[in-house]
Each structure stands twice: as structure tokens, then as C-alpha cells.
CSV table of N, CA and C in Angstrom, one decimal:
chain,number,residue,atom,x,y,z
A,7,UNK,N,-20.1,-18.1,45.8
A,7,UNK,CA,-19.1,-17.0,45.8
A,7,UNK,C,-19.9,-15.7,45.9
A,8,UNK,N,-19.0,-14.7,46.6
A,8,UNK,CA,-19.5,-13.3,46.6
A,8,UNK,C,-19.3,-12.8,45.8
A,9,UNK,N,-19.7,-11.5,44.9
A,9,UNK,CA,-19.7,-10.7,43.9
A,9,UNK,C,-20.0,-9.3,44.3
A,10,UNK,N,-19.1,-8.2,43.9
A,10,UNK,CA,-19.5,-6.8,43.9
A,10,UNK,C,-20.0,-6.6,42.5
A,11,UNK,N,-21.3,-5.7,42.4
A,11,UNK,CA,-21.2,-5.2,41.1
A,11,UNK,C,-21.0,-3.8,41.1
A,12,UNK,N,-21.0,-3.3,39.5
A,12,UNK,CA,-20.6,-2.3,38.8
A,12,UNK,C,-21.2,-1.9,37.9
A,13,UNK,N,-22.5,-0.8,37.9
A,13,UNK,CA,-23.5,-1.1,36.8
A,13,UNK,C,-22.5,0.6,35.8
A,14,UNK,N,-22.3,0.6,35.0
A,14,UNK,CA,-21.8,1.3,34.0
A,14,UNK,C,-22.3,1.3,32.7
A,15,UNK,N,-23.0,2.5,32.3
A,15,UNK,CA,-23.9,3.1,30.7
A,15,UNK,C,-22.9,3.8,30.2
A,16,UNK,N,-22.6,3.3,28.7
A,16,UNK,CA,-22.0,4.0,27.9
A,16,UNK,C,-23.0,4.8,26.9
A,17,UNK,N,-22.4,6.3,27.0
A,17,UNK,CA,-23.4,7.1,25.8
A,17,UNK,C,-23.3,6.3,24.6
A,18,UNK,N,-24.4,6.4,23.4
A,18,UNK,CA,-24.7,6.2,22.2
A,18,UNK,C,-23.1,6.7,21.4
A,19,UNK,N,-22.6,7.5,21.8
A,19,UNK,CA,-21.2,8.0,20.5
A,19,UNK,C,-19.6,7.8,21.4
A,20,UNK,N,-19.9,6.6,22.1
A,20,UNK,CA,-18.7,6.1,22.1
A,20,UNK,C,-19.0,4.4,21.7
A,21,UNK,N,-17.8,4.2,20.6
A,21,UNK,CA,-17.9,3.3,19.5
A,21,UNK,C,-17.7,1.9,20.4
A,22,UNK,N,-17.8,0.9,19.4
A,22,UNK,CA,-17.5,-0.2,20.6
A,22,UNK,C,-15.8,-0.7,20.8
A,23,UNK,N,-15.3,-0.1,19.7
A,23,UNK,CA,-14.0,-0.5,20.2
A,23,UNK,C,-13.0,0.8,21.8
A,24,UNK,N,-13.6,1.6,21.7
A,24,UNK,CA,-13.6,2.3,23.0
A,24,UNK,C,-14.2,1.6,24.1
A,25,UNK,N,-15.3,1.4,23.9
A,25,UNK,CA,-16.2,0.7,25.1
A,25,UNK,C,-14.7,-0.7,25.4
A,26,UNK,N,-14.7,-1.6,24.4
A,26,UNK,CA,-13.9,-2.2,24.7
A,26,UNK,C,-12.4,-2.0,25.7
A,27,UNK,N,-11.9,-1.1,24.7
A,27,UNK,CA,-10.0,-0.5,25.7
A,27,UNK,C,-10.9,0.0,26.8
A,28,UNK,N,-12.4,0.5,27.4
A,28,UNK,CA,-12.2,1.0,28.8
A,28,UNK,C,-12.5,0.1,29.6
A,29,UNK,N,-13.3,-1.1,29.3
A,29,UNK,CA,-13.4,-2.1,29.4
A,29,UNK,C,-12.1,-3.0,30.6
A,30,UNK,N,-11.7,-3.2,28.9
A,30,UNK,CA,-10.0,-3.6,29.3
A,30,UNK,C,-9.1,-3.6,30.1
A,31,UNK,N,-9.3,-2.0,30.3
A,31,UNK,CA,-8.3,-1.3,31.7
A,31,UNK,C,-8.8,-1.7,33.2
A,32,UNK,N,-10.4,-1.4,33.1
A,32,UNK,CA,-11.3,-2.1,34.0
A,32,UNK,C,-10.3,-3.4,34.4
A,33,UNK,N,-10.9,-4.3,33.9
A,33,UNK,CA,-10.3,-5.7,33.8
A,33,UNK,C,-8.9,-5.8,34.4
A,34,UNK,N,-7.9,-5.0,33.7
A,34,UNK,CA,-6.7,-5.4,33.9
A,34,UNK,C,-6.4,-4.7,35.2
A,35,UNK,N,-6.3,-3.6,35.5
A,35,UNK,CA,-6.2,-2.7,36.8
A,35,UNK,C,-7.2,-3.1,37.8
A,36,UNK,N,-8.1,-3.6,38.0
A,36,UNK,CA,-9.0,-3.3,39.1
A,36,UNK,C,-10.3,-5.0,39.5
A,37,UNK,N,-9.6,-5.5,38.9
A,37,UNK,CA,-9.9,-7.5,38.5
A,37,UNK,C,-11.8,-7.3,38.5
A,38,UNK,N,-12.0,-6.3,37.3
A,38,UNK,CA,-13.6,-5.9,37.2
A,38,UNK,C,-13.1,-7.5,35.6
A,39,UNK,N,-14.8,-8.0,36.3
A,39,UNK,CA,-15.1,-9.0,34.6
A,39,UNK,C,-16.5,-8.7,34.0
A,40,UNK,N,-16.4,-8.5,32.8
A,40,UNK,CA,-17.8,-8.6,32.1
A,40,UNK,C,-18.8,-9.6,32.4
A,41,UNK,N,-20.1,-9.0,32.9
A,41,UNK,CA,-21.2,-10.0,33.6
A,41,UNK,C,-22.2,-9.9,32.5
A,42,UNK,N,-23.0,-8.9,32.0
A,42,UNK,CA,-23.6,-8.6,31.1
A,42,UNK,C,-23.1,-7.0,30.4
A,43,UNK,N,-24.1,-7.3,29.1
A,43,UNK,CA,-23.9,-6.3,28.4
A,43,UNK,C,-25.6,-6.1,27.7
A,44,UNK,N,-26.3,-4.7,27.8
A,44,UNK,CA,-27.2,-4.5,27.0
A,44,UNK,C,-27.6,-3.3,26.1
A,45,UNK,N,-27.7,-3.6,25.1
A,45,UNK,CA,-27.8,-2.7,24.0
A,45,UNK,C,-28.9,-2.3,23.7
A,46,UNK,N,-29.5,-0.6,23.9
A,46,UNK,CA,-30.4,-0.2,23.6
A,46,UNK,C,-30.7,0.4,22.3
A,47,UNK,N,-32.3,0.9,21.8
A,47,UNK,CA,-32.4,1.5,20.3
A,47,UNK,C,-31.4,2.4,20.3
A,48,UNK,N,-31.2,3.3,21.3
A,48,UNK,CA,-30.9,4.6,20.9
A,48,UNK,C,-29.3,4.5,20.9
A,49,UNK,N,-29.1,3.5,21.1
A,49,UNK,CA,-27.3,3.3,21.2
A,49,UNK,C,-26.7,3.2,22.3
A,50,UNK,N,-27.3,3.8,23.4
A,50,UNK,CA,-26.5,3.5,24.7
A,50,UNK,C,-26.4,1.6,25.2
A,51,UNK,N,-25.5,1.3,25.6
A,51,UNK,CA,-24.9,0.0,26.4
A,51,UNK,C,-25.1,0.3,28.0
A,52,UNK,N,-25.8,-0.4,28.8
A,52,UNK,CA,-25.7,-0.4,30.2
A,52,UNK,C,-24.9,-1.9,30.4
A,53,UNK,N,-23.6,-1.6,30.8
A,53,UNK,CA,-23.1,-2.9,31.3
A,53,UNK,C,-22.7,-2.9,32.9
A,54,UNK,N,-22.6,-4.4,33.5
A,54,UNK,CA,-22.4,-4.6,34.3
A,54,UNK,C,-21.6,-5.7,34.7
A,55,UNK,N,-20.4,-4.8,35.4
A,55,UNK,CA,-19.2,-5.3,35.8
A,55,UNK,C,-19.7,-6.3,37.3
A,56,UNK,N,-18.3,-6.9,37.1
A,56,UNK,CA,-18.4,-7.9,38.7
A,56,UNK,C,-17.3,-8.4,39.1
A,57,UNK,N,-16.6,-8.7,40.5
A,57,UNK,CA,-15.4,-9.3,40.6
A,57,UNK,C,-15.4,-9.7,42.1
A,58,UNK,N,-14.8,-10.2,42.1
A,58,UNK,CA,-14.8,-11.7,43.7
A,58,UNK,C,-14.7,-10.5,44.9
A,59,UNK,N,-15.7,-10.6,46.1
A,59,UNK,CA,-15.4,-9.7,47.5
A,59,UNK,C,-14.4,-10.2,47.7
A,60,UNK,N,-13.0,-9.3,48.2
A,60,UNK,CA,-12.2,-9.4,49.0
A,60,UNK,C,-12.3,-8.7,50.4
A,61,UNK,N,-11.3,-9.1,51.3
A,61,UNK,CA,-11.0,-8.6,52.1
A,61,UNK,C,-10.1,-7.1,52.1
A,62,UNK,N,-9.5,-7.3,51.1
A,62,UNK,CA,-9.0,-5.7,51.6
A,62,UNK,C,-9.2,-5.3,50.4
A,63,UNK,N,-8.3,-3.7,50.1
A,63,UNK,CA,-8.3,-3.2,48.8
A,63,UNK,C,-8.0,-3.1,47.8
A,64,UNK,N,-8.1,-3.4,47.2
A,64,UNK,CA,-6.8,-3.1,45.8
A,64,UNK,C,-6.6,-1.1,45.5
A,65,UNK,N,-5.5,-1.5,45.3
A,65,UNK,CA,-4.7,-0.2,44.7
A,65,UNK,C,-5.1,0.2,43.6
A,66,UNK,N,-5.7,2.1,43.8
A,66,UNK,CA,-6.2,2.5,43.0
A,66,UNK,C,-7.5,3.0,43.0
A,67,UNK,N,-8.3,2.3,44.1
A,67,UNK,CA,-9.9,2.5,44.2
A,67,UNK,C,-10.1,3.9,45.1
A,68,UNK,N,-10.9,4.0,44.8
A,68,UNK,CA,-11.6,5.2,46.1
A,68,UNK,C,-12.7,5.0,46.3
A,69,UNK,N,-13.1,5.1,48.1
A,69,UNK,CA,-14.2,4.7,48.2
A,69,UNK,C,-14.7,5.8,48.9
């Protein structure tokens, strides 16, 4: 299977249950899935999203 990714850093002072609801919305609007997640000293998270190549667009995106 193909995969797009989505690399996305969250600052240190957004908590994790934020991280999570933006997460979420990701997920539910735009068929993004959690691939990894890494947590550094200083508090920031680099995560990286992923979801199946399609053929056409989904609604909502801008390229």
C-alpha cells in the first residue's frame, strides 16, 4: 500500500489532551492515522501522520 505522510511538532505547552482533540479532528475530517509519536526532553512531540494515496481529493484540503 501507498502512504502520504504528515510530519507535525507540537510545542512543549500544548498539553496532551489538546494534542489529542487536534489529533482527532485530523483523523475524523481528513482520514489522517497516527503512525508515530516522539517525545522529546524539552517537551515538544514530533508526530507523524499517514493515510492511504488516493486518487482524488478530499474536501477541505489545500494544496
Amino acid at each position: 500500500m501507498d502512504y502520504e505522510y504528515a510530519p507535525l511538532r507540537l510545542p512543549s505547552n500544548v498539553d496532551r489532551m489538546t494534542a489529542a482533540a487536534q489529533l482527532a479532528i485530523q483523523a475524523e475530517f481528513s482520514g489522517w492515522e497516527l503512525a508515530r509519536v516522539q517525545l522529546f526532553r524539552d517537551g515538544t512531540r514530533q508526530v507523524m501522520l499517514r493515510r492511504k494515496v488516493q486518487a482524488y481529493l478530499q474536501p477541505g484540503l489545500s494544496i
